[in-house]
Coordinates of C-alpha atoms and ligand atoms in Angstrom, one line a residue:
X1 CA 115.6 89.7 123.4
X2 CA 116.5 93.0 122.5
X3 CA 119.9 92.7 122.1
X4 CA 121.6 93.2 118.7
X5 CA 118.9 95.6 117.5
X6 CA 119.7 99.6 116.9
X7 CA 118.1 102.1 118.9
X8 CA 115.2 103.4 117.5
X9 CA 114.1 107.0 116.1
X10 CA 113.8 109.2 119.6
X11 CA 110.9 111.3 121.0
X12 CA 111.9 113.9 123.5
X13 CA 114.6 111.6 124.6
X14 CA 112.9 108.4 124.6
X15 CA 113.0 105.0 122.9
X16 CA 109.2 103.4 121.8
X17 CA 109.0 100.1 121.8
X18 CA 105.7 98.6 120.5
X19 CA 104.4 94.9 120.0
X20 CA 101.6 93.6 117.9
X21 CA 98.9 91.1 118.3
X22 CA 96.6 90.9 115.6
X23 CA 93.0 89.1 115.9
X24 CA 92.5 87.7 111.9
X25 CA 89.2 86.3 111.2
X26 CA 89.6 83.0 109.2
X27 CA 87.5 82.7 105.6
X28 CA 86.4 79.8 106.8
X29 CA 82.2 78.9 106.1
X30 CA 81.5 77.3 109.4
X31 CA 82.7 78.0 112.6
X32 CA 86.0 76.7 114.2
X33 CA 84.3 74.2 116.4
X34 CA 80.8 74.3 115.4
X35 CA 78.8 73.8 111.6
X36 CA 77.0 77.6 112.2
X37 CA 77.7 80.0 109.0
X38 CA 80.3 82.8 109.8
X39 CA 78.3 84.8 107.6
X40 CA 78.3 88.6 109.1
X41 CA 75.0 90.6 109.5
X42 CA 72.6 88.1 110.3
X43 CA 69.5 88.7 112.6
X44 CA 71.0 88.0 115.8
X45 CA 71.8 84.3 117.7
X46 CA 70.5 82.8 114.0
X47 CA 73.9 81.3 113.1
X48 CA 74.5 80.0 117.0
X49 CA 74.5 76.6 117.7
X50 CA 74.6 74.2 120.0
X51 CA 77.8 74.6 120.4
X52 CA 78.3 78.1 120.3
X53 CA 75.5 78.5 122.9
X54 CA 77.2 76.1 125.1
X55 CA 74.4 73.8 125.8
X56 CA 75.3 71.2 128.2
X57 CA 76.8 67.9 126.6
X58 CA 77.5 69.8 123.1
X59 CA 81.1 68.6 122.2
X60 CA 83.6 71.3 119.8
X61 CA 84.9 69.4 116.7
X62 CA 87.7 70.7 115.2
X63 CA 87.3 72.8 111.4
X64 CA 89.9 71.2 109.2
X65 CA 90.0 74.3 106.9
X66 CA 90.7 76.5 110.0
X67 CA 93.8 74.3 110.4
X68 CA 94.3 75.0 106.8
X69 CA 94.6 78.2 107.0
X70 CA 96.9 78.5 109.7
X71 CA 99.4 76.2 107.7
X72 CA 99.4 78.7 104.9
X73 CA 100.4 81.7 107.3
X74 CA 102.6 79.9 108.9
X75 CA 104.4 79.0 105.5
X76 CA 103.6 82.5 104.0
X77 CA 106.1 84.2 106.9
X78 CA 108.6 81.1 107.2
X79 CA 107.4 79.8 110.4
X80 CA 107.4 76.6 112.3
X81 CA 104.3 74.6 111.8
X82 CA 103.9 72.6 115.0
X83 CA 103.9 68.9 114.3
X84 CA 101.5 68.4 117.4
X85 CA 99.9 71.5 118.9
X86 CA 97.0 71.9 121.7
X87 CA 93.8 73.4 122.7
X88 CA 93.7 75.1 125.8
X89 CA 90.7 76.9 128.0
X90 CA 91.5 80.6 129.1
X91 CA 88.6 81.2 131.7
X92 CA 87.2 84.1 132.4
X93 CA 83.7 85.7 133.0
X94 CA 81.4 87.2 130.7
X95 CA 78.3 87.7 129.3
X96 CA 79.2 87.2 125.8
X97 CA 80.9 83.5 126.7
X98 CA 78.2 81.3 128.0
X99 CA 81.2 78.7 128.5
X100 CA 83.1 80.5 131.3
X101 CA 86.2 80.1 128.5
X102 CA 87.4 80.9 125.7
X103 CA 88.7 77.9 123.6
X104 CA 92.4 79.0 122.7
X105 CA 96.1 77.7 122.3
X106 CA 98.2 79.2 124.8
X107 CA 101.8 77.1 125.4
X108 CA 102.1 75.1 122.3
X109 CA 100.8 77.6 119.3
X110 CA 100.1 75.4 116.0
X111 CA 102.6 78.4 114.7
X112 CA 105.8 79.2 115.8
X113 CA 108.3 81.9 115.1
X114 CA 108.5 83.4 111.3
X115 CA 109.0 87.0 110.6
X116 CA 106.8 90.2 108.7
X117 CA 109.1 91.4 106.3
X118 CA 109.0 95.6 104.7
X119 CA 110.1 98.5 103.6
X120 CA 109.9 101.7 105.6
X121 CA 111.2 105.0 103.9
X122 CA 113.0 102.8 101.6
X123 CA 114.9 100.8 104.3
X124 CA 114.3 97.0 105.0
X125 CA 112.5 96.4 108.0
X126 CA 111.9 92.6 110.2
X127 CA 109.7 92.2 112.9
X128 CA 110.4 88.9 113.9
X129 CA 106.3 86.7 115.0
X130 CA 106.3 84.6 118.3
X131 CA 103.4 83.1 117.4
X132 CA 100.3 82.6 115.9
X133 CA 97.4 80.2 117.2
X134 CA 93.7 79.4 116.4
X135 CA 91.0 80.5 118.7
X136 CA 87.3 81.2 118.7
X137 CA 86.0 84.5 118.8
X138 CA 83.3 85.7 121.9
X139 CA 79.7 86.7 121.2
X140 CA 78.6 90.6 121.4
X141 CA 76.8 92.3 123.7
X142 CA 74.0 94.7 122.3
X143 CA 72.9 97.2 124.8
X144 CA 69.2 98.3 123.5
X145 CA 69.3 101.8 124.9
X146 CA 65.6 102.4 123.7
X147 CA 64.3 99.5 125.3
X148 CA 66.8 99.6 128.5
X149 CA 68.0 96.2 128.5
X150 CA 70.8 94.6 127.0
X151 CA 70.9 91.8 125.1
X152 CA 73.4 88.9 123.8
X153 CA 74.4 87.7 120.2
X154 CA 76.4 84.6 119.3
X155 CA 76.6 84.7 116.0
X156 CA 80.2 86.0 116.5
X157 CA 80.6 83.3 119.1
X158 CA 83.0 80.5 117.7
X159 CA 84.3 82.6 114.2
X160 CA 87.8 80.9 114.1
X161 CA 90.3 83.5 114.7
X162 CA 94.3 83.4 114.3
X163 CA 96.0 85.5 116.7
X164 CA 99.3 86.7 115.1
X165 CA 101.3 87.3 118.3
X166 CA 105.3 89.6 117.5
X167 CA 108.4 90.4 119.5
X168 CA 108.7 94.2 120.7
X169 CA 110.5 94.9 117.3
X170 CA 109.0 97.8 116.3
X171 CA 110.2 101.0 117.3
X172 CA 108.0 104.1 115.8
X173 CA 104.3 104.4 114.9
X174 CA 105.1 104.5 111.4
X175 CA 107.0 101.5 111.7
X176 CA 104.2 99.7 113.3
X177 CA 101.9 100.8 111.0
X178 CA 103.9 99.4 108.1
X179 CA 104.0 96.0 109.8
X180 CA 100.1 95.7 110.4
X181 CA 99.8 97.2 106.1
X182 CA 102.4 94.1 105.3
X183 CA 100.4 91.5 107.7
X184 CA 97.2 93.0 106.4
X185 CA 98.9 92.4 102.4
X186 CA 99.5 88.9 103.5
X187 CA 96.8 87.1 105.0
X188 CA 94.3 88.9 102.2
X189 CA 96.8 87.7 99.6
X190 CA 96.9 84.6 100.7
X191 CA 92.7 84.8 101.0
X192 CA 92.8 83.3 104.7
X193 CA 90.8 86.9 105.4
X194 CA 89.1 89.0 104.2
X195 CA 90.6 91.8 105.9
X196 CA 87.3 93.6 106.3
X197 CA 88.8 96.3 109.0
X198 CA 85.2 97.7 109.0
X199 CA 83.5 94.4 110.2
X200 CA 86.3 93.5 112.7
X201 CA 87.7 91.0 110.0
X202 CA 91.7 92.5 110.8
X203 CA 91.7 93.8 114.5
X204 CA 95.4 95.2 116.0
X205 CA 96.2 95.3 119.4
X206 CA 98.9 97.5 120.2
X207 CA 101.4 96.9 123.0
X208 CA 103.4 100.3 123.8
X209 CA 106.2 101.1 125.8
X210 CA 108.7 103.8 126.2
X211 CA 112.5 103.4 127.3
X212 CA 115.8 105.8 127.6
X213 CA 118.0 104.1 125.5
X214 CA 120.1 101.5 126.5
X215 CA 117.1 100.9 129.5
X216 CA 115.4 97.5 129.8
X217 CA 111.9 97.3 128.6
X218 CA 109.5 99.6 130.0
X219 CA 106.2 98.5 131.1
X220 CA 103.3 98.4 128.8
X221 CA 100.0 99.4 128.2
X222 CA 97.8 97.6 125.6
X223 CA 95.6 99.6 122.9
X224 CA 93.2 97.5 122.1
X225 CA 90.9 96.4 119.0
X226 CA 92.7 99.2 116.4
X227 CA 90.5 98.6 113.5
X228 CA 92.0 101.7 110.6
X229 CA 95.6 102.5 109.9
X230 CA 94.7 106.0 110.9
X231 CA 93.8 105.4 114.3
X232 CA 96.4 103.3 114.9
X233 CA 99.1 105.8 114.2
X234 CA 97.0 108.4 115.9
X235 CA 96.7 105.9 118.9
X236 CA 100.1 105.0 119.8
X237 CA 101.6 108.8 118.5
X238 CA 99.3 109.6 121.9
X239 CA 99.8 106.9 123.9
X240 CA 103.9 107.4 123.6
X241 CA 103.2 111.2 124.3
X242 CA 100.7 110.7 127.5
X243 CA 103.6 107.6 128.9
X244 CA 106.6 110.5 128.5
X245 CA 104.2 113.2 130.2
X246 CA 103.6 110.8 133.2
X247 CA 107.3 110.0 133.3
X248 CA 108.6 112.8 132.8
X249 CA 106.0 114.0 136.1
X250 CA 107.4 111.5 137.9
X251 CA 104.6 108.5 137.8
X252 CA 105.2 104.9 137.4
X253 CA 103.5 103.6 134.2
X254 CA 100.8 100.7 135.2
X255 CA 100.2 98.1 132.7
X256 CA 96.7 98.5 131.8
X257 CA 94.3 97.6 128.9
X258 CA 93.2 101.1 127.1
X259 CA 90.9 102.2 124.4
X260 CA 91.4 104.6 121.6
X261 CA 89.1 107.3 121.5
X262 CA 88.5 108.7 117.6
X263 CA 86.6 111.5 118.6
X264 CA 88.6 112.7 121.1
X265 CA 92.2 111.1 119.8
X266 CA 92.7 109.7 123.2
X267 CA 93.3 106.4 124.8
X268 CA 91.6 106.0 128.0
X269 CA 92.2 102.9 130.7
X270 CA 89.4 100.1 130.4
X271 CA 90.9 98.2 133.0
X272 CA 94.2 97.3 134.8
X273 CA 95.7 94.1 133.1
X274 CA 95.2 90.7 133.8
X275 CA 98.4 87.9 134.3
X276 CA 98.3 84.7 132.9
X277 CA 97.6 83.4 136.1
X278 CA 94.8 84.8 136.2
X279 CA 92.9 83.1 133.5
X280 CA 93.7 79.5 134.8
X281 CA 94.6 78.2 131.4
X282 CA 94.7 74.3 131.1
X283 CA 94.2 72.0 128.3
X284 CA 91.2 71.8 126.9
X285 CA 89.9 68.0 127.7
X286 CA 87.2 68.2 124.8
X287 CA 89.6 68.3 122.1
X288 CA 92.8 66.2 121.4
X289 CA 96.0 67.6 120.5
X290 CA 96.4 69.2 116.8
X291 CA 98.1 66.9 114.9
X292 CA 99.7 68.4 111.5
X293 CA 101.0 65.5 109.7
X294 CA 104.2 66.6 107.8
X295 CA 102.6 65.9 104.2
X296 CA 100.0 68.2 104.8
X297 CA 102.4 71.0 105.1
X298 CA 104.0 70.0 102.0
X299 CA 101.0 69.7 100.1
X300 CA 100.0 73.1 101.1
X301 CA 103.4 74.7 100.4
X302 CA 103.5 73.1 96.7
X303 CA 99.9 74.4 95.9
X304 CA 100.4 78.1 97.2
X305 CA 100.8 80.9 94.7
X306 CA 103.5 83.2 94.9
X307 CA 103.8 85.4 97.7
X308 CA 103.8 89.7 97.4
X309 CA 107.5 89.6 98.8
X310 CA 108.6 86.6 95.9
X311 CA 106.8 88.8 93.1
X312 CA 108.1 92.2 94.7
X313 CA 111.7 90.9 93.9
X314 CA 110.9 89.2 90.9
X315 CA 109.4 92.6 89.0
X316 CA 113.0 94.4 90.6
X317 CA 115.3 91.1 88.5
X318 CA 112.9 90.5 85.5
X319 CA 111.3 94.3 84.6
X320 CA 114.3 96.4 86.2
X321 CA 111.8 97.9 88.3
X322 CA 112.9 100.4 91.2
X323 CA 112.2 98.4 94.7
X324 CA 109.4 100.7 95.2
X325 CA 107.4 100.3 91.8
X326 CA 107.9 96.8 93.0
X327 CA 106.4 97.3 96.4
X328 CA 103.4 99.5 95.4
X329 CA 102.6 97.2 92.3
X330 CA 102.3 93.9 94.4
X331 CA 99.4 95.4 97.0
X332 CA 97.0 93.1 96.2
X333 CA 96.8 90.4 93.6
X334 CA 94.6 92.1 91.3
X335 CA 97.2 95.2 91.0
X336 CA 100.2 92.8 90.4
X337 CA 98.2 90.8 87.8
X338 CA 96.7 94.0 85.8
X339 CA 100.3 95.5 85.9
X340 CA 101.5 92.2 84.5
X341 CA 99.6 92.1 81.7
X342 CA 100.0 96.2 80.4
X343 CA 103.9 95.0 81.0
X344 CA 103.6 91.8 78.9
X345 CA 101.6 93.1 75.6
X346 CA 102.8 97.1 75.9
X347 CA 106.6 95.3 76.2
X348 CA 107.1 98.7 78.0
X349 CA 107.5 97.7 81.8
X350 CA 108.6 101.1 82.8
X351 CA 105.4 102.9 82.0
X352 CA 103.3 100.3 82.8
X353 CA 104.3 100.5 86.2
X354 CA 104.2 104.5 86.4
X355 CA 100.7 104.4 84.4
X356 CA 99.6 101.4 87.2
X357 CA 101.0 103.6 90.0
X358 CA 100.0 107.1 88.6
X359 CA 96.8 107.7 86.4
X360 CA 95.0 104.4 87.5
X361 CA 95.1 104.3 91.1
X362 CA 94.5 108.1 91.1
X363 CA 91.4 107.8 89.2
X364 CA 90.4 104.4 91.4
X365 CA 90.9 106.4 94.3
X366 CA 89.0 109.8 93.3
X367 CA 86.3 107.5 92.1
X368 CA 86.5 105.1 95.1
X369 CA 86.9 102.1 93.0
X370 CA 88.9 98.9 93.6
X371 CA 91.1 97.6 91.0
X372 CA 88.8 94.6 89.4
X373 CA 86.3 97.5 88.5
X374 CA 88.9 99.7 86.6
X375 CA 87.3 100.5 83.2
X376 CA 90.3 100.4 81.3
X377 CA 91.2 96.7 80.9
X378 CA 95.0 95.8 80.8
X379 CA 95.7 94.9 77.2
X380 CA 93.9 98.5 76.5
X381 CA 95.9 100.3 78.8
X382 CA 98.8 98.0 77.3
X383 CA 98.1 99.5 73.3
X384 CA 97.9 103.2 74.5
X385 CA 101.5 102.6 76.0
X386 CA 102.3 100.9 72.7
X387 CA 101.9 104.0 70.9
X388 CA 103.3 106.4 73.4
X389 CA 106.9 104.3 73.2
X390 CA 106.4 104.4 69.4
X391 CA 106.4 107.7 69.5
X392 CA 102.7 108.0 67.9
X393 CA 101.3 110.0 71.1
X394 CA 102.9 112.8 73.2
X395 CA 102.1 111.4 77.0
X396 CA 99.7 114.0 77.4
X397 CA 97.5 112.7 74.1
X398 CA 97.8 109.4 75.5
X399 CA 95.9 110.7 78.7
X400 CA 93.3 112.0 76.4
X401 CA 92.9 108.7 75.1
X402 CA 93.0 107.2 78.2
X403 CA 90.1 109.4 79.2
X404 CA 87.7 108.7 76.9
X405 CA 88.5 104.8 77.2
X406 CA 87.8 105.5 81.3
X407 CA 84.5 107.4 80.7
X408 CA 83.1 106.9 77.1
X409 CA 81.5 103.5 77.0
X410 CA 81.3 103.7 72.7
X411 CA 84.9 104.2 72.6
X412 CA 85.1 101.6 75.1
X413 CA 83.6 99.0 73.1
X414 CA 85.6 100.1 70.4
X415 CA 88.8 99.6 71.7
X416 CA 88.6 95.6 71.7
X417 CA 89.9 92.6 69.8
X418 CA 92.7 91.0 69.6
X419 CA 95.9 92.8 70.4
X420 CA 96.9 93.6 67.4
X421 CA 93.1 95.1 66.5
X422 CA 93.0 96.8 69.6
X423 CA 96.6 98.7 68.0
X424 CA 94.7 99.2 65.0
X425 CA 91.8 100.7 66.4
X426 CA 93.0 102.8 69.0
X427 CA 95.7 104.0 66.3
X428 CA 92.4 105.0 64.5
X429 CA 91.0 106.9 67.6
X430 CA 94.2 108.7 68.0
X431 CA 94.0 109.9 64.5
X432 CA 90.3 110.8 64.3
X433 CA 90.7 112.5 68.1
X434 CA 93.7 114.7 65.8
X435 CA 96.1 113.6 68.6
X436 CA 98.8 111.6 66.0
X437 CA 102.5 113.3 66.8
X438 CA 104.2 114.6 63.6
X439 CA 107.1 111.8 62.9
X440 CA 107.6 113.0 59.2
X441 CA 110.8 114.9 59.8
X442 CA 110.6 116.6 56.3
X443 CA 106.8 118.1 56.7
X444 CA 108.6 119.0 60.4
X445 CA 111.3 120.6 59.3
X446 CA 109.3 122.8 57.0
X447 CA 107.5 124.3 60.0
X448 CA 110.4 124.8 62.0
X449 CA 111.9 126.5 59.2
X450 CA 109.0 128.8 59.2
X451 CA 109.2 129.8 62.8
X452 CA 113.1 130.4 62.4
X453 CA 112.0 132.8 59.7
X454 CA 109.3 134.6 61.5
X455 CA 111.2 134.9 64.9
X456 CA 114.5 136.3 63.8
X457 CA 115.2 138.0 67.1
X458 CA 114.8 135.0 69.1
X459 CA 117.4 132.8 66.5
X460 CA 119.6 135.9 67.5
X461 CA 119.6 135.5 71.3
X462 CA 119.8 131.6 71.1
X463 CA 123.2 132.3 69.1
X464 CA 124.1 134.5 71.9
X465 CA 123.8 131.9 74.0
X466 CA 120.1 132.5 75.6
X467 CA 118.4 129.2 76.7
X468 CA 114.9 131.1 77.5
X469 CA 114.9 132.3 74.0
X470 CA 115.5 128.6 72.9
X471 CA 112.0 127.6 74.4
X472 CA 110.0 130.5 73.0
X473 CA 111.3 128.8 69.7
X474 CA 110.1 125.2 70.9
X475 CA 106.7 126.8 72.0
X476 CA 106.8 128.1 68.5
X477 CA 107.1 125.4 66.8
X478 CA 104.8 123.2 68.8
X479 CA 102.0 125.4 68.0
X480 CA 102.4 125.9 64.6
X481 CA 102.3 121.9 64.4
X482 CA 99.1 122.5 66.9
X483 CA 100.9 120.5 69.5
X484 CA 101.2 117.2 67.7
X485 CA 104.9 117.3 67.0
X486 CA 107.1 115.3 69.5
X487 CA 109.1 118.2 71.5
X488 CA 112.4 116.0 72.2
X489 CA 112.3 115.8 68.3
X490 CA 111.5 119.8 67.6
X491 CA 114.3 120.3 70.3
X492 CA 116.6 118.1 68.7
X493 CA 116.4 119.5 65.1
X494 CA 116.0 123.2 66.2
X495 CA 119.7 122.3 67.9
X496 CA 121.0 120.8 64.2
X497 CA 119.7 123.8 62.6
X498 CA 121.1 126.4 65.5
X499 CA 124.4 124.9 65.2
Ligands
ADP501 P1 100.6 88.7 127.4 O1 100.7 87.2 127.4 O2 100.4 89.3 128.7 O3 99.6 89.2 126.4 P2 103.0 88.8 125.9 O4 104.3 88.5 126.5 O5 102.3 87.7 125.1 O6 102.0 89.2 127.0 O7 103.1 90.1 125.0 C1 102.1 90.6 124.3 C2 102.6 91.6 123.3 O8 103.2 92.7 124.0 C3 103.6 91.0 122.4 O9 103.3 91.5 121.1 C4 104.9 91.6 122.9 O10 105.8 91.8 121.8 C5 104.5 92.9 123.4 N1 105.3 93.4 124.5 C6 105.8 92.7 125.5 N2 106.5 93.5 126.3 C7 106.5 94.8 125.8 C8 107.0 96.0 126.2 N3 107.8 96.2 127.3 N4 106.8 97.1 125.4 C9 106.0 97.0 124.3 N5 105.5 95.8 123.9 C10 105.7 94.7 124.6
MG502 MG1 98.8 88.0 124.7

């Protein structure tokens, strides 16, 4: 399995080797098998049902849109939608699955194979998927410390999950973390989840083992339910420490089930894994097999937009956009759109891709906002680029500008029209804010004919072949013109007028 691919980065001599699977909770309404809401943060056991409380004699019926949602991953990483998949029981005790079981897929996955595709550092990565398959979520225990008892709440019970199942292709923390940002992109691009890390929506299990290179696999142990990028990296950067330490002090790594720790940055064993075996799997006599018929796929594939990886490449063939731009500018929908739009009317993809990537997710991020609240809309955005590439505005005015469109809500409004208004007016800002460059060369030339005149010692040195003495002339002349001439220009005719 693991032949053909190059050894990984090494820690103190050792190869990691992790595998994902990922717990994704579906945006369906209803449950998977049940018509209960999957609405979170309701009063507890009010969005159970018959079903989900396993009354005796309540049958599962399949959610079609749960289905749905598999086909579009499936598609999204170039998998194999099974034609004919089935439901299987995996039993095991607990109080938070009145059933005894857990209904799952287990050897024929509704999707098989397909790959997560990134870039790391700038280099392509693949981690190739086994499988993904469609399975109900348990209940949750609430322990009620004040009252001593504990209780149970289903309204988690039957939220339809897909389990996104890789190959031990990964080979660093940071690597892994990539994938589960990339798998994250997708299924929230695709809107099959929500990817609500926070309320469990996106939960990572983390299978890590260590090898010397050119060893067969190492034996595992399983981090479970990572639920931030930061703990994961944190998580397994420990794990693969801990697993050298015991090796390296001669103990045999068990394959256990362990839990991450935040507060202390530890994983600690939860229990010592179970096999297969173990949870008696068998088909699921309740429901039939899956049937996908192939039409369905190929509806689904026709109607599904275009995916971050498409657009990635297309911004690099149609904008000339470095791979990275690319990358960063398709993280969600929203970005990719709002760049689009700056690109189309501003005619200036370039710096609408480092305005995007620069002043507007700084600001979201220091103000903790997401991209549909930005203040500045697109075609805004798109007329102060206008002027900077027409050489009205020095890039610093144009932040100025931009500031006042971010925070002023009267210079907001404003700003508005059509596009070719919207030029006019915030032309007329930039004027009244005194922030209009100098293009008249003659009234220019004037000035820097003055500063030549003034600073006779400095025209000296540059003749004598001084370059610091050169900018003391451009800091000249930029405040004589109070900083509204374009430097390239003052630089250029200072040059002409040098010799
Ligand atoms: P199980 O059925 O016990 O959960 P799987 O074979 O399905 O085991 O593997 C679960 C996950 O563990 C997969 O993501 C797989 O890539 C990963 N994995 C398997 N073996 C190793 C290993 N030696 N080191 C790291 N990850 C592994
Ligand atoms: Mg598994």
């Amino acid at each position: 399995m693991q032949a053909g691919r190059p050894t990984g980065p090494l820690v103190q001599g050792y190869e990691v080797i992790i595998g994902f699977e990922t717990h994704t909770q579906l945006t369906t309404q209803s449950k998977i098998f049940s018509r209960a809401s999957t609405a979170f943060g309701a009063e507890p056991n009010t969005q159970a049902s018959a079903v989900d409380f396993a009354l005796p004699g309540a049958l599962p019926v399949m959610n079609k849109g749960a289905v749905q949602r598999a086909i579009e991953f499936g598609l999204a990483v170039n998998a194999h939608i099974a034609e004919h998949s089935v439901f299987a029981r995996k039993n095991y005790f607990y109080p938070d699955l009145p059933k005894g079981y857990q209904i799952s897929q287990f050897e024929i996955p509704v999707v098989q194979g397909g790959s997560v595709d990134f870039f790391l550092d700038g280099k392509p990565c693949s981690v190739r998927l086994v499988r993904a398959h469609l399975e109900e979520d348990a209940g949750k225990s609430l322990h009620e410390d004040f009252i001593g008892m504990s209780g149970i709440d289903l309204n988690r019970a039957g939220t339809p999950l897909l389990e996104i199942v890789t190959e031990p292709d990964m080979r660093s923390s940071a690597e892994a973390v990539a994938y589960a940002k990339e798998l994250h992109k997708i299924v929230t691009w695709i809107g099959i989840c929500d990817g609500n890390m926070q309320e469990g929506s996106f939960r990572c299990d983390a299978n890590v083992s260590v090898r010397k290179p050119g060893e067969p696999l190492g034996t595992r142990r399983e981090i479970k339910n990572l639920n931030s990028f930061r703990f994961m990296q944190q998580a397994i950067d420990y794990e693969v420490r801990w697993q050298i330490a015991q090796i390296e002090d001669g103990h045999a790594i068990q394959q256990a089930t362990v839990l991450f720790d935040p507060d202390t940055g530890e994983t600690r064993s939860m229990r010592t894994k179970e096999d297969a075996a173990d949870y008696r799997y068998f088909p699921d006599p309740d429901l039939p097999p899956l049937v996908i018929a192939r039409d369905w796929v190929e509806k689904t594939r026709a109607e599904m937009s275009e995916l971050p990886r498409v657009m990635a490449a297309r911004f690099v063939k149609d904008y000339g956009l470095p791979e990275y731009d690319a990358g960063q500018l398709t993280q969600s929908k929203a970005t990719a759109a709002y760049f689009e739009t700056v690109a189309a009317l501003s005619k200036q993809p370039k710096l609408a891709s480092n305005w995007v990537m620069g002043e507007i997710s700084r600001r979201l991020n220091g103000e903790n906002l997401d991209i549909e609240q930005v203040p500045v809309t697109a075609p805004q955005l798109a007329s102060v680029i206008s002027h900077i590439a027409s050489g009205t505005i020095s890039n610093n005015g144009a932040k100025q500008i931009f500031d006042l469109l971010w925070h002023d809500p009267k210079i907001k409004t404003l700003v508005a029209g059509s596009f070719e208004e919207m030029n006019a007016n915030t032309s007329a800002l930039i004027e009244a804010q005194g922030l209009k460059q100098m293009s008249d060369t003659g009234e220019l030339e004037k000035i820097i004919d003055d500063v030549l005149a003034a600073n006779a010692k400095n025209v000296e040195e540059v003749k004598a072949g001084n370059a610091k003495a050169m900018n003391a002339l451009v800091g000249q002349a930029m405040k004589a013109t109070k900083g509204k001439a374009n430097p390239a220009q003052v630089n250029e005719l200072l040059k002409k007028k040098l010799g």
